[in-house]
mmCIF file of C-alpha atoms and ligand atoms in Angstrom:
data_model
loop_
_atom_site.group_PDB
_atom_site.id
_atom_site.type_symbol
_atom_site.label_atom_id
_atom_site.label_comp_id
_atom_site.label_asym_id
_atom_site.label_seq_id
_atom_site.Cartn_x
_atom_site.Cartn_y
_atom_site.Cartn_z
ATOM 1 C CA MET A 1 -24.723 68.409 -90.768
ATOM 2 C CA ASN A 2 -27.314 66.996 -88.407
ATOM 3 C CA LEU A 3 -30.173 64.551 -88.852
ATOM 4 C CA LYS A 4 -32.754 67.328 -89.211
ATOM 5 C CA GLU A 5 -30.874 68.748 -92.198
ATOM 6 C CA ILE A 6 -30.360 65.529 -94.165
ATOM 7 C CA GLY A 7 -33.739 64.032 -93.168
ATOM 8 C CA GLU A 8 -34.888 60.408 -93.189
ATOM 9 C CA PHE A 9 -34.176 59.776 -96.853
ATOM 10 C CA GLY A 10 -30.808 61.509 -96.793
ATOM 11 C CA LEU A 11 -29.839 59.277 -93.903
ATOM 12 C CA ILE A 12 -31.037 56.076 -95.583
ATOM 13 C CA ASN A 13 -29.043 57.070 -98.678
ATOM 14 C CA LYS A 14 -25.918 57.541 -96.602
ATOM 15 C CA LEU A 15 -26.386 54.228 -94.806
ATOM 16 C CA SER A 16 -27.204 52.053 -97.791
ATOM 17 C CA ASP A 17 -23.662 52.117 -99.153
ATOM 18 C CA GLY A 18 -21.987 48.740 -98.604
ATOM 19 C CA CYS A 19 -25.176 46.981 -97.492
ATOM 20 C CA LEU A 20 -25.226 44.518 -100.388
ATOM 21 C CA VAL A 21 -22.327 42.081 -100.048
ATOM 22 C CA ARG A 22 -23.725 39.055 -101.915
ATOM 23 C CA LYS A 23 -25.646 39.975 -105.056
ATOM 24 C CA ASP A 24 -26.729 36.516 -106.162
ATOM 25 C CA HIS A 25 -30.397 35.783 -105.423
ATOM 26 C CA VAL A 26 -31.125 39.469 -104.713
ATOM 27 C CA ILE A 27 -33.563 41.109 -107.113
ATOM 28 C CA LYS A 28 -34.248 44.299 -105.126
ATOM 29 C CA ALA A 29 -32.162 45.599 -102.226
ATOM 30 C CA ILE A 30 -32.720 48.861 -100.275
ATOM 31 C CA GLY A 31 -34.705 51.438 -102.223
ATOM 32 C CA ASP A 32 -38.194 50.136 -102.925
ATOM 33 C CA ASP A 33 -41.235 49.407 -100.783
ATOM 34 C CA ALA A 34 -39.966 45.900 -100.101
ATOM 35 C CA ALA A 35 -36.842 43.849 -100.740
ATOM 36 C CA VAL A 36 -37.090 40.983 -103.234
ATOM 37 C CA PHE A 37 -34.817 37.944 -103.125
ATOM 38 C CA ILE A 38 -34.855 34.277 -104.057
ATOM 39 C CA GLN A 39 -34.403 31.594 -101.431
ATOM 40 C CA PRO A 40 -32.172 28.603 -102.224
ATOM 41 C CA VAL A 41 -34.343 25.826 -103.654
ATOM 42 C CA ASP A 42 -34.896 22.784 -101.417
ATOM 43 C CA GLU A 43 -34.188 24.761 -98.259
ATOM 44 C CA VAL A 44 -36.523 25.974 -95.546
ATOM 45 C CA VAL A 45 -36.575 29.628 -94.483
ATOM 46 C CA LEU A 46 -35.679 30.692 -90.951
ATOM 47 C CA VAL A 47 -36.573 34.121 -89.602
ATOM 48 C CA THR A 48 -35.422 35.562 -86.300
ATOM 49 C CA THR A 49 -35.632 38.982 -84.704
ATOM 50 C CA ASP A 50 -34.068 40.622 -81.676
ATOM 51 C CA MET A 51 -34.345 44.151 -80.379
ATOM 52 C CA MET A 52 -31.858 46.289 -78.468
ATOM 53 C CA VAL A 53 -33.138 49.180 -76.360
ATOM 54 C CA GLU A 54 -31.041 51.945 -74.834
ATOM 55 C CA ARG A 55 -30.826 51.743 -71.010
ATOM 56 C CA VAL A 56 -32.108 48.162 -71.134
ATOM 57 C CA HIS A 57 -29.436 46.516 -73.313
ATOM 58 C CA PHE A 58 -26.801 49.211 -73.618
ATOM 59 C CA PHE A 59 -25.833 52.681 -72.485
ATOM 60 C CA ARG A 60 -25.065 55.084 -75.308
ATOM 61 C CA ASN A 61 -22.356 56.849 -73.330
ATOM 62 C CA ALA A 62 -20.655 53.605 -72.260
ATOM 63 C CA THR A 63 -19.976 52.143 -75.680
ATOM 64 C CA SER A 64 -19.455 53.069 -79.310
ATOM 65 C CA GLY A 65 -22.001 53.094 -82.116
ATOM 66 C CA PHE A 66 -19.854 50.458 -83.807
ATOM 67 C CA ASN A 67 -20.247 48.058 -80.869
ATOM 68 C CA ILE A 68 -23.992 48.657 -80.614
ATOM 69 C CA GLY A 69 -24.496 47.907 -84.306
ATOM 70 C CA TYR A 70 -22.192 44.914 -84.231
ATOM 71 C CA LYS A 71 -23.978 43.375 -81.260
ATOM 72 C CA ALA A 72 -27.471 44.098 -82.587
ATOM 73 C CA LEU A 73 -26.657 41.958 -85.615
ATOM 74 C CA ALA A 74 -24.488 39.415 -83.752
ATOM 75 C CA VAL A 75 -27.266 38.331 -81.374
ATOM 76 C CA ASN A 76 -29.535 37.653 -84.353
ATOM 77 C CA LEU A 77 -26.842 35.725 -86.222
ATOM 78 C CA SER A 78 -26.340 33.707 -83.056
ATOM 79 C CA ASP A 79 -29.998 32.610 -83.141
ATOM 80 C CA ILE A 80 -29.581 31.426 -86.730
ATOM 81 C CA ALA A 81 -26.345 29.653 -85.691
ATOM 82 C CA ALA A 82 -28.181 27.838 -82.906
ATOM 83 C CA MET A 83 -30.613 26.421 -85.475
ATOM 84 C CA GLY A 84 -27.702 25.161 -87.590
ATOM 85 C CA ALA A 85 -28.641 27.365 -90.530
ATOM 86 C CA SER A 86 -26.921 29.899 -92.804
ATOM 87 C CA ALA A 87 -27.715 33.583 -92.323
ATOM 88 C CA ARG A 88 -28.477 35.346 -95.602
ATOM 89 C CA GLU A 89 -30.360 38.662 -95.348
ATOM 90 C CA ALA A 90 -30.844 41.213 -92.557
ATOM 91 C CA PHE A 91 -33.327 44.062 -91.987
ATOM 92 C CA VAL A 92 -32.665 46.881 -89.556
ATOM 93 C CA SER A 93 -35.256 49.145 -87.968
ATOM 94 C CA ILE A 94 -33.969 52.013 -85.932
ATOM 95 C CA ALA A 95 -35.652 54.657 -83.761
ATOM 96 C CA ILE A 96 -33.335 57.635 -83.376
ATOM 97 C CA PRO A 97 -33.568 60.274 -80.620
ATOM 98 C CA GLU A 98 -32.829 63.874 -81.564
ATOM 99 C CA ASP A 99 -29.586 64.085 -79.618
ATOM 100 C CA CYS A 100 -28.041 61.237 -81.618
ATOM 101 C CA SER A 101 -25.571 62.407 -84.283
ATOM 102 C CA ILE A 102 -25.356 61.222 -87.877
ATOM 103 C CA GLU A 103 -21.825 60.055 -87.110
ATOM 104 C CA PHE A 104 -23.106 57.837 -84.289
ATOM 105 C CA ILE A 105 -25.706 56.232 -86.579
ATOM 106 C CA GLU A 106 -23.092 55.762 -89.289
ATOM 107 C CA ASP A 107 -20.856 54.106 -86.718
ATOM 108 C CA ILE A 108 -23.701 51.719 -85.781
ATOM 109 C CA TYR A 109 -23.977 50.743 -89.450
ATOM 110 C CA LYS A 110 -20.187 50.384 -89.710
ATOM 111 C CA GLY A 111 -20.330 47.759 -86.950
ATOM 112 C CA MET A 112 -23.235 45.961 -88.581
ATOM 113 C CA LYS A 113 -21.704 46.078 -92.052
ATOM 114 C CA GLN A 114 -18.370 44.734 -90.867
ATOM 115 C CA LEU A 115 -19.992 41.717 -89.239
ATOM 116 C CA ALA A 116 -22.454 41.264 -92.115
ATOM 117 C CA ALA A 117 -19.624 41.260 -94.662
ATOM 118 C CA ARG A 118 -17.699 38.659 -92.660
ATOM 119 C CA PHE A 119 -20.634 36.241 -92.872
ATOM 120 C CA GLN A 120 -21.840 37.309 -96.332
ATOM 121 C CA VAL A 121 -25.132 38.648 -95.002
ATOM 122 C CA ASN A 122 -26.893 41.402 -96.979
ATOM 123 C CA LEU A 123 -28.570 44.349 -95.260
ATOM 124 C CA LEU A 124 -31.641 44.508 -97.464
ATOM 125 C CA GLY A 125 -33.817 47.103 -95.780
ATOM 126 C CA GLY A 126 -35.467 48.335 -92.641
ATOM 127 C CA ASP A 127 -37.323 51.277 -91.213
ATOM 128 C CA THR A 128 -36.208 54.600 -89.770
ATOM 129 C CA THR A 129 -38.143 56.679 -87.283
ATOM 130 C CA GLY A 130 -37.592 59.291 -84.602
ATOM 131 C CA SER A 131 -37.671 58.564 -80.884
ATOM 132 C CA GLN A 132 -38.428 60.792 -77.890
ATOM 133 C CA LYS A 133 -35.487 59.691 -75.760
ATOM 134 C CA ASP A 134 -33.996 56.272 -76.314
ATOM 135 C CA LEU A 135 -32.234 54.685 -79.245
ATOM 136 C CA VAL A 136 -33.895 51.429 -80.306
ATOM 137 C CA ILE A 137 -32.559 48.987 -82.897
ATOM 138 C CA ASN A 138 -34.453 45.975 -84.118
ATOM 139 C CA VAL A 139 -32.814 43.505 -86.476
ATOM 140 C CA VAL A 140 -34.475 40.735 -88.471
ATOM 141 C CA VAL A 141 -32.320 38.020 -90.010
ATOM 142 C CA VAL A 142 -33.493 35.615 -92.676
ATOM 143 C CA GLY A 143 -31.603 32.350 -93.017
ATOM 144 C CA SER A 144 -31.964 29.035 -94.737
ATOM 145 C CA ALA A 145 -31.069 25.380 -94.270
ATOM 146 C CA PRO A 146 -31.966 21.960 -95.636
ATOM 147 C CA LYS A 147 -35.152 20.963 -93.813
ATOM 148 C CA GLU A 148 -33.647 17.853 -92.207
ATOM 149 C CA GLU A 149 -30.573 19.684 -90.919
ATOM 150 C CA VAL A 150 -32.313 22.258 -88.697
ATOM 151 C CA LEU A 151 -31.453 21.899 -84.990
ATOM 152 C CA TYR A 152 -34.213 22.418 -82.421
ATOM 153 C CA ARG A 153 -34.367 22.748 -78.635
ATOM 154 C CA CYS A 154 -36.656 19.762 -78.314
ATOM 155 C CA GLY A 155 -34.540 16.799 -79.441
ATOM 156 C CA ALA A 156 -32.364 15.976 -76.395
ATOM 157 C CA LYS A 157 -32.427 12.329 -75.287
ATOM 158 C CA LYS A 158 -31.465 10.574 -72.077
ATOM 159 C CA GLY A 159 -27.766 9.645 -72.203
ATOM 160 C CA ASP A 160 -26.838 12.485 -74.582
ATOM 161 C CA MET A 161 -23.634 14.284 -73.781
ATOM 162 C CA ILE A 162 -23.885 18.066 -73.330
ATOM 163 C CA PHE A 163 -21.323 20.346 -74.976
ATOM 164 C CA CYS A 164 -20.669 24.030 -75.399
ATOM 165 C CA THR A 165 -18.472 25.776 -77.933
ATOM 166 C CA GLY A 166 -16.729 28.352 -75.742
ATOM 167 C CA TYR A 167 -16.097 29.914 -72.346
ATOM 168 C CA LEU A 168 -19.015 30.868 -70.131
ATOM 169 C CA GLY A 169 -19.372 33.863 -67.842
ATOM 170 C CA ASP A 170 -16.962 36.228 -69.614
ATOM 171 C CA SER A 171 -19.741 38.448 -70.930
ATOM 172 C CA ARG A 172 -21.344 38.856 -67.526
ATOM 173 C CA ALA A 173 -17.975 39.811 -66.048
ATOM 174 C CA GLY A 174 -17.453 42.298 -68.893
ATOM 175 C CA CYS A 175 -20.873 43.776 -68.213
ATOM 176 C CA HIS A 176 -19.998 44.157 -64.522
ATOM 177 C CA LEU A 177 -16.781 46.011 -65.439
ATOM 178 C CA ILE A 178 -18.675 48.328 -67.791
ATOM 179 C CA VAL A 179 -21.642 49.056 -65.520
ATOM 180 C CA LYS A 180 -19.440 49.656 -62.447
ATOM 181 C CA VAL A 181 -17.130 51.770 -64.608
ATOM 182 C CA ILE A 182 -14.046 49.835 -63.584
ATOM 183 C CA ALA A 183 -11.446 51.449 -65.798
ATOM 184 C CA ASP A 184 -8.619 48.954 -65.282
ATOM 185 C CA ASP A 185 -7.148 48.527 -68.752
ATOM 186 C CA ALA A 186 -5.487 45.163 -68.117
ATOM 187 C CA GLU A 187 -5.654 42.857 -71.152
ATOM 188 C CA ALA A 188 -7.784 40.402 -69.185
ATOM 189 C CA PHE A 189 -10.415 43.040 -68.474
ATOM 190 C CA LYS A 190 -10.395 44.312 -72.044
ATOM 191 C CA ALA A 191 -11.073 40.778 -73.258
ATOM 192 C CA LEU A 192 -13.977 40.387 -70.795
ATOM 193 C CA LYS A 193 -15.484 43.709 -71.880
ATOM 194 C CA ASN A 194 -15.154 42.704 -75.519
ATOM 195 C CA ALA A 195 -16.875 39.395 -74.809
ATOM 196 C CA HIS A 196 -19.828 41.493 -73.663
ATOM 197 C CA LEU A 197 -19.671 44.258 -76.261
ATOM 198 C CA ILE A 198 -18.810 42.375 -79.458
ATOM 199 C CA PRO A 199 -19.770 38.711 -79.021
ATOM 200 C CA ARG A 200 -18.917 36.448 -81.900
ATOM 201 C CA PRO A 201 -21.693 34.441 -83.527
ATOM 202 C CA TYR A 202 -20.877 30.740 -83.999
ATOM 203 C CA LEU A 203 -22.447 30.473 -87.449
ATOM 204 C CA LYS A 204 -19.945 28.166 -89.117
ATOM 205 C CA GLU A 205 -19.865 25.969 -86.051
ATOM 206 C CA GLY A 206 -23.673 25.735 -85.915
ATOM 207 C CA LYS A 207 -23.811 24.695 -89.553
ATOM 208 C CA PHE A 208 -21.105 22.109 -88.904
ATOM 209 C CA LEU A 209 -23.049 20.646 -85.961
ATOM 210 C CA ALA A 210 -26.247 20.468 -88.000
ATOM 211 C CA ARG A 211 -24.479 18.586 -90.783
ATOM 212 C CA CYS A 212 -22.271 16.196 -88.870
ATOM 213 C CA GLY A 213 -25.035 13.918 -87.571
ATOM 214 C CA GLY A 214 -25.687 12.862 -83.965
ATOM 215 C CA VAL A 215 -26.529 16.335 -82.615
ATOM 216 C CA HIS A 216 -29.993 16.146 -81.043
ATOM 217 C CA ALA A 217 -30.720 19.620 -79.649
ATOM 218 C CA ALA A 218 -29.096 23.047 -79.651
ATOM 219 C CA ILE A 219 -29.537 26.575 -78.325
ATOM 220 C CA ASP A 220 -27.334 29.653 -78.036
ATOM 221 C CA ILE A 221 -26.532 30.908 -74.564
ATOM 222 C CA SER A 222 -28.127 34.323 -74.355
ATOM 223 C CA ASP A 223 -29.723 34.207 -70.904
ATOM 224 C CA GLY A 224 -27.220 31.959 -69.085
ATOM 225 C CA LEU A 225 -26.287 28.267 -69.036
ATOM 226 C CA GLY A 226 -28.843 27.441 -66.344
ATOM 227 C CA SER A 227 -31.664 29.225 -68.086
ATOM 228 C CA ASP A 228 -30.895 28.158 -71.657
ATOM 229 C CA LEU A 229 -30.166 24.527 -70.822
ATOM 230 C CA GLY A 230 -33.461 24.763 -68.931
ATOM 231 C CA HIS A 231 -35.208 25.506 -72.251
ATOM 232 C CA ILE A 232 -33.715 22.378 -73.854
ATOM 233 C CA LEU A 233 -34.713 20.265 -70.832
ATOM 234 C CA GLU A 234 -38.240 21.608 -70.745
ATOM 235 C CA GLN A 235 -38.855 21.223 -74.462
ATOM 236 C CA SER A 236 -37.201 17.798 -74.613
ATOM 237 C CA ARG A 237 -38.855 16.631 -71.352
ATOM 238 C CA VAL A 238 -35.590 15.453 -69.827
ATOM 239 C CA GLY A 239 -33.192 16.474 -67.055
ATOM 240 C CA ALA A 240 -29.457 17.015 -66.906
ATOM 241 C CA VAL A 241 -26.413 16.865 -64.719
ATOM 242 C CA ILE A 242 -23.660 19.427 -65.249
ATOM 243 C CA TYR A 243 -20.161 18.782 -63.880
ATOM 244 C CA ALA A 244 -18.990 21.991 -62.207
ATOM 245 C CA GLU A 245 -15.285 21.321 -62.805
ATOM 246 C CA LYS A 246 -15.875 20.836 -66.524
ATOM 247 C CA ILE A 247 -17.573 24.191 -67.134
ATOM 248 C CA PRO A 248 -15.115 26.110 -69.309
ATOM 249 C CA VAL A 249 -13.983 29.194 -67.429
ATOM 250 C CA SER A 250 -11.382 31.476 -69.010
ATOM 251 C CA GLU A 251 -8.217 32.586 -67.228
ATOM 252 C CA ASN A 252 -9.591 36.122 -67.589
ATOM 253 C CA LEU A 253 -12.757 35.224 -65.684
ATOM 254 C CA LYS A 254 -10.748 33.435 -62.965
ATOM 255 C CA LYS A 255 -8.648 36.558 -62.500
ATOM 256 C CA PHE A 256 -11.794 38.717 -62.360
ATOM 257 C CA CYS A 257 -13.441 36.412 -59.803
ATOM 258 C CA ARG A 258 -10.330 36.352 -57.605
ATOM 259 C CA LEU A 259 -10.250 40.136 -57.554
ATOM 260 C CA PHE A 260 -13.934 40.725 -56.904
ATOM 261 C CA HIS A 261 -14.602 37.622 -54.781
ATOM 262 C CA PHE A 262 -17.094 35.915 -57.056
ATOM 263 C CA ASP A 263 -17.441 32.191 -57.600
ATOM 264 C CA PRO A 264 -16.491 31.457 -61.238
ATOM 265 C CA VAL A 265 -18.869 28.472 -61.493
ATOM 266 C CA GLN A 266 -21.853 30.461 -60.235
ATOM 267 C CA TYR A 267 -20.851 33.246 -62.580
ATOM 268 C CA ALA A 268 -20.619 30.921 -65.559
ATOM 269 C CA VAL A 269 -23.924 29.155 -64.818
ATOM 270 C CA ALA A 270 -25.978 32.321 -64.322
ATOM 271 C CA GLY A 271 -24.096 34.643 -66.684
ATOM 272 C CA GLY A 272 -25.843 35.438 -69.947
ATOM 273 C CA GLU A 273 -24.911 36.869 -73.322
ATOM 274 C CA ASP A 274 -21.950 34.596 -74.022
ATOM 275 C CA TYR A 275 -23.616 33.537 -77.302
ATOM 276 C CA VAL A 276 -21.726 30.262 -77.388
ATOM 277 C CA LEU A 277 -23.648 27.254 -78.662
ATOM 278 C CA LEU A 278 -24.924 24.653 -76.232
ATOM 279 C CA PHE A 279 -25.919 21.292 -77.692
ATOM 280 C CA THR A 280 -26.570 17.673 -76.860
ATOM 281 C CA ALA A 281 -25.256 14.723 -78.883
ATOM 282 C CA ALA A 282 -25.680 10.967 -78.968
ATOM 283 C CA PRO A 283 -22.952 9.370 -76.812
ATOM 284 C CA ASP A 284 -21.844 6.994 -79.573
ATOM 285 C CA GLN A 285 -21.324 9.904 -81.978
ATOM 286 C CA SER A 286 -19.725 12.312 -79.540
ATOM 287 C CA ASN A 287 -16.078 11.277 -80.039
ATOM 288 C CA LYS A 288 -16.424 11.639 -83.781
ATOM 289 C CA ILE A 289 -18.044 15.083 -83.403
ATOM 290 C CA VAL A 290 -15.348 16.291 -80.991
ATOM 291 C CA GLU A 291 -12.526 15.064 -83.260
ATOM 292 C CA LYS A 292 -13.990 16.498 -86.449
ATOM 293 C CA TYR A 293 -14.792 19.788 -84.749
ATOM 294 C CA ARG A 294 -11.221 20.162 -83.496
ATOM 295 C CA LYS A 295 -9.827 19.391 -86.956
ATOM 296 C CA THR A 296 -12.216 21.818 -88.661
ATOM 297 C CA PHE A 297 -12.002 24.792 -86.291
ATOM 298 C CA ASN A 298 -8.743 24.141 -84.439
ATOM 299 C CA THR A 299 -10.539 24.727 -81.125
ATOM 300 C CA PRO A 300 -12.035 22.227 -78.661
ATOM 301 C CA LEU A 301 -15.620 21.488 -77.777
ATOM 302 C CA PHE A 302 -16.246 21.471 -74.033
ATOM 303 C CA GLU A 303 -18.138 18.489 -72.686
ATOM 304 C CA ILE A 304 -19.939 19.736 -69.590
ATOM 305 C CA GLY A 305 -22.565 17.178 -68.642
ATOM 306 C CA GLU A 306 -25.138 14.591 -69.518
ATOM 307 C CA ILE A 307 -28.866 14.394 -70.200
ATOM 308 C CA THR A 308 -30.781 12.328 -67.614
ATOM 309 C CA ASP A 309 -34.344 11.052 -67.389
ATOM 310 C CA SER A 310 -35.158 13.163 -64.325
ATOM 311 C CA THR A 311 -36.722 16.542 -64.937
ATOM 312 C CA GLN A 312 -34.146 18.364 -62.816
ATOM 313 C CA LEU A 313 -31.053 20.322 -63.618
ATOM 314 C CA GLU A 314 -28.313 19.241 -61.222
ATOM 315 C CA ILE A 315 -24.795 20.546 -60.813
ATOM 316 C CA GLU A 316 -22.273 18.001 -59.534
ATOM 317 C CA PHE A 317 -19.228 19.317 -57.699
ATOM 318 C CA PRO A 318 -15.868 17.528 -57.306
ATOM 319 C CA GLY A 319 -16.282 14.907 -54.590
ATOM 320 C CA GLY A 320 -19.800 14.059 -55.703
ATOM 321 C CA LYS A 321 -21.853 16.741 -53.936
ATOM 322 C CA LYS A 322 -24.878 17.577 -56.046
ATOM 323 C CA GLU A 323 -26.849 20.780 -56.055
ATOM 324 C CA GLN A 324 -30.222 21.078 -57.645
ATOM 325 C CA THR A 325 -30.652 24.305 -59.452
ATOM 326 C CA THR A 326 -33.616 26.109 -60.762
ATOM 327 C CA PRO A 327 -32.631 27.598 -64.072
ATOM 328 C CA THR A 328 -31.468 31.158 -63.467
ATOM 329 C CA GLY A 329 -30.275 33.782 -65.851
ATOM 330 C CA TRP A 330 -31.737 36.815 -67.400
ATOM 331 C CA ASN A 331 -35.497 37.199 -67.603
ATOM 332 C CA HIS A 332 -36.813 40.621 -68.549
ATOM 333 C CA PHE A 333 -39.973 40.617 -66.482
ATOM 334 C CA LYS A 334 -38.678 38.685 -63.471
ATOM 335 C CA LYS A 335 -35.846 40.322 -61.619
HETATM 336 P P1 ADP B 1 -41.741 53.078 -96.995
HETATM 337 O O1 ADP B 1 -42.061 54.462 -96.550
HETATM 338 O O2 ADP B 1 -42.341 52.693 -98.268
HETATM 339 O O3 ADP B 1 -41.906 52.067 -95.890
HETATM 340 P P2 ADP B 1 -39.078 53.763 -96.391
HETATM 341 O O4 ADP B 1 -38.944 55.152 -96.815
HETATM 342 O O5 ADP B 1 -39.340 53.467 -94.957
HETATM 343 O O6 ADP B 1 -40.157 53.093 -97.309
HETATM 344 O O7 ADP B 1 -37.791 52.985 -96.831
HETATM 345 C C1 ADP B 1 -37.198 53.144 -98.072
HETATM 346 C C2 ADP B 1 -36.169 52.074 -98.284
HETATM 347 O O8 ADP B 1 -35.126 52.201 -97.337
HETATM 348 C C3 ADP B 1 -36.731 50.671 -98.110
HETATM 349 O O9 ADP B 1 -36.055 49.811 -99.015
HETATM 350 C C4 ADP B 1 -36.358 50.326 -96.694
HETATM 351 O O10 ADP B 1 -36.270 48.936 -96.509
HETATM 352 C C5 ADP B 1 -35.025 51.038 -96.560
HETATM 353 N N1 ADP B 1 -34.723 51.451 -95.171
HETATM 354 C C6 ADP B 1 -35.422 52.312 -94.404
HETATM 355 N N2 ADP B 1 -34.839 52.493 -93.214
HETATM 356 C C7 ADP B 1 -33.748 51.693 -93.209
HETATM 357 C C8 ADP B 1 -32.738 51.401 -92.249
HETATM 358 N N3 ADP B 1 -32.716 51.967 -91.021
HETATM 359 N N4 ADP B 1 -31.744 50.533 -92.592
HETATM 360 C C9 ADP B 1 -31.762 49.943 -93.794
HETATM 361 N N5 ADP B 1 -32.674 50.166 -94.731
HETATM 362 C C10 ADP B 1 -33.660 51.038 -94.462
HETATM 363 MG MG1 MG B 2 -41.021 52.298 -93.950
#
């Protein structure tokens, strides 16, 4: 059966199975003109949205529906994570070209539902339309948090230590392997591709950072360390120094860079879509945060630099050489 035969409503019916994973607070899920749900009392509401467009963000023939759906939701959950909040409800609008099969759309929803179930996020609605050529998916996520626990980009202070929650640059390397169709199936390359295709949102970690006290500013790395730290610096009116040798680079990325003659530090600084959290914390609270984080998640935080009172972003290399960098990374209208 194809999309023409089952039609818009047949498709929505098929997709709505398994969308409601947490029934409490939900009065109306998919099926009416609008969803109805109750927000936790005493918490503020956070709303974020991110769109994925075929040939801009993904190539339909280079990945599975599952991965596309998973990532479309993951990047939104990552934004909620960066604010230190809990993700609760999601809405999915999709524009479907004629040559896209029902199975492919179902696979997209499989990816979204798997990730949504893991974080107890309901898919409460959306919109479905046709498209001339490209597949477009827009996701909205609604989250909540106690008002005083929300983390913003604007709170960094001179002397703060800068941390990130995971390796940088893997996603960009994975993207390179996919776009250049490098079909080497080595474990290292599979891991890099997966870092790009199915990034993990740091929701629990974001919530932890918001609650533990001493965290001043946070962002998720979607455009690249240089670019996203740049946002914190600009909004907080401070500068920063990053220590090149402290930037966490995975063994997989080192192997990739050796093979293709790239510089891992440059790759990590400019590479986007890692979706790890980047945050700044008061120096006198940092040890406590690092210790508690390790105990809670059994993984380390990576301290990569310090906030300064300049307005520059500097990278310091072993031996003391400093390089001033203009924030680079992905910017849709500047290439
Ligand atoms: P209306 O025409 O009143 O806007 P729709 O027919 O577009 O309603 O949608 C019917 C129901 O299906 C609504 O609850 C809507 O949120 C949901 N829905 C539509 N498209 C999607 C989708 N792609 N994913 C999830 N829910 C959807
Ligand atoms: Mg509609």
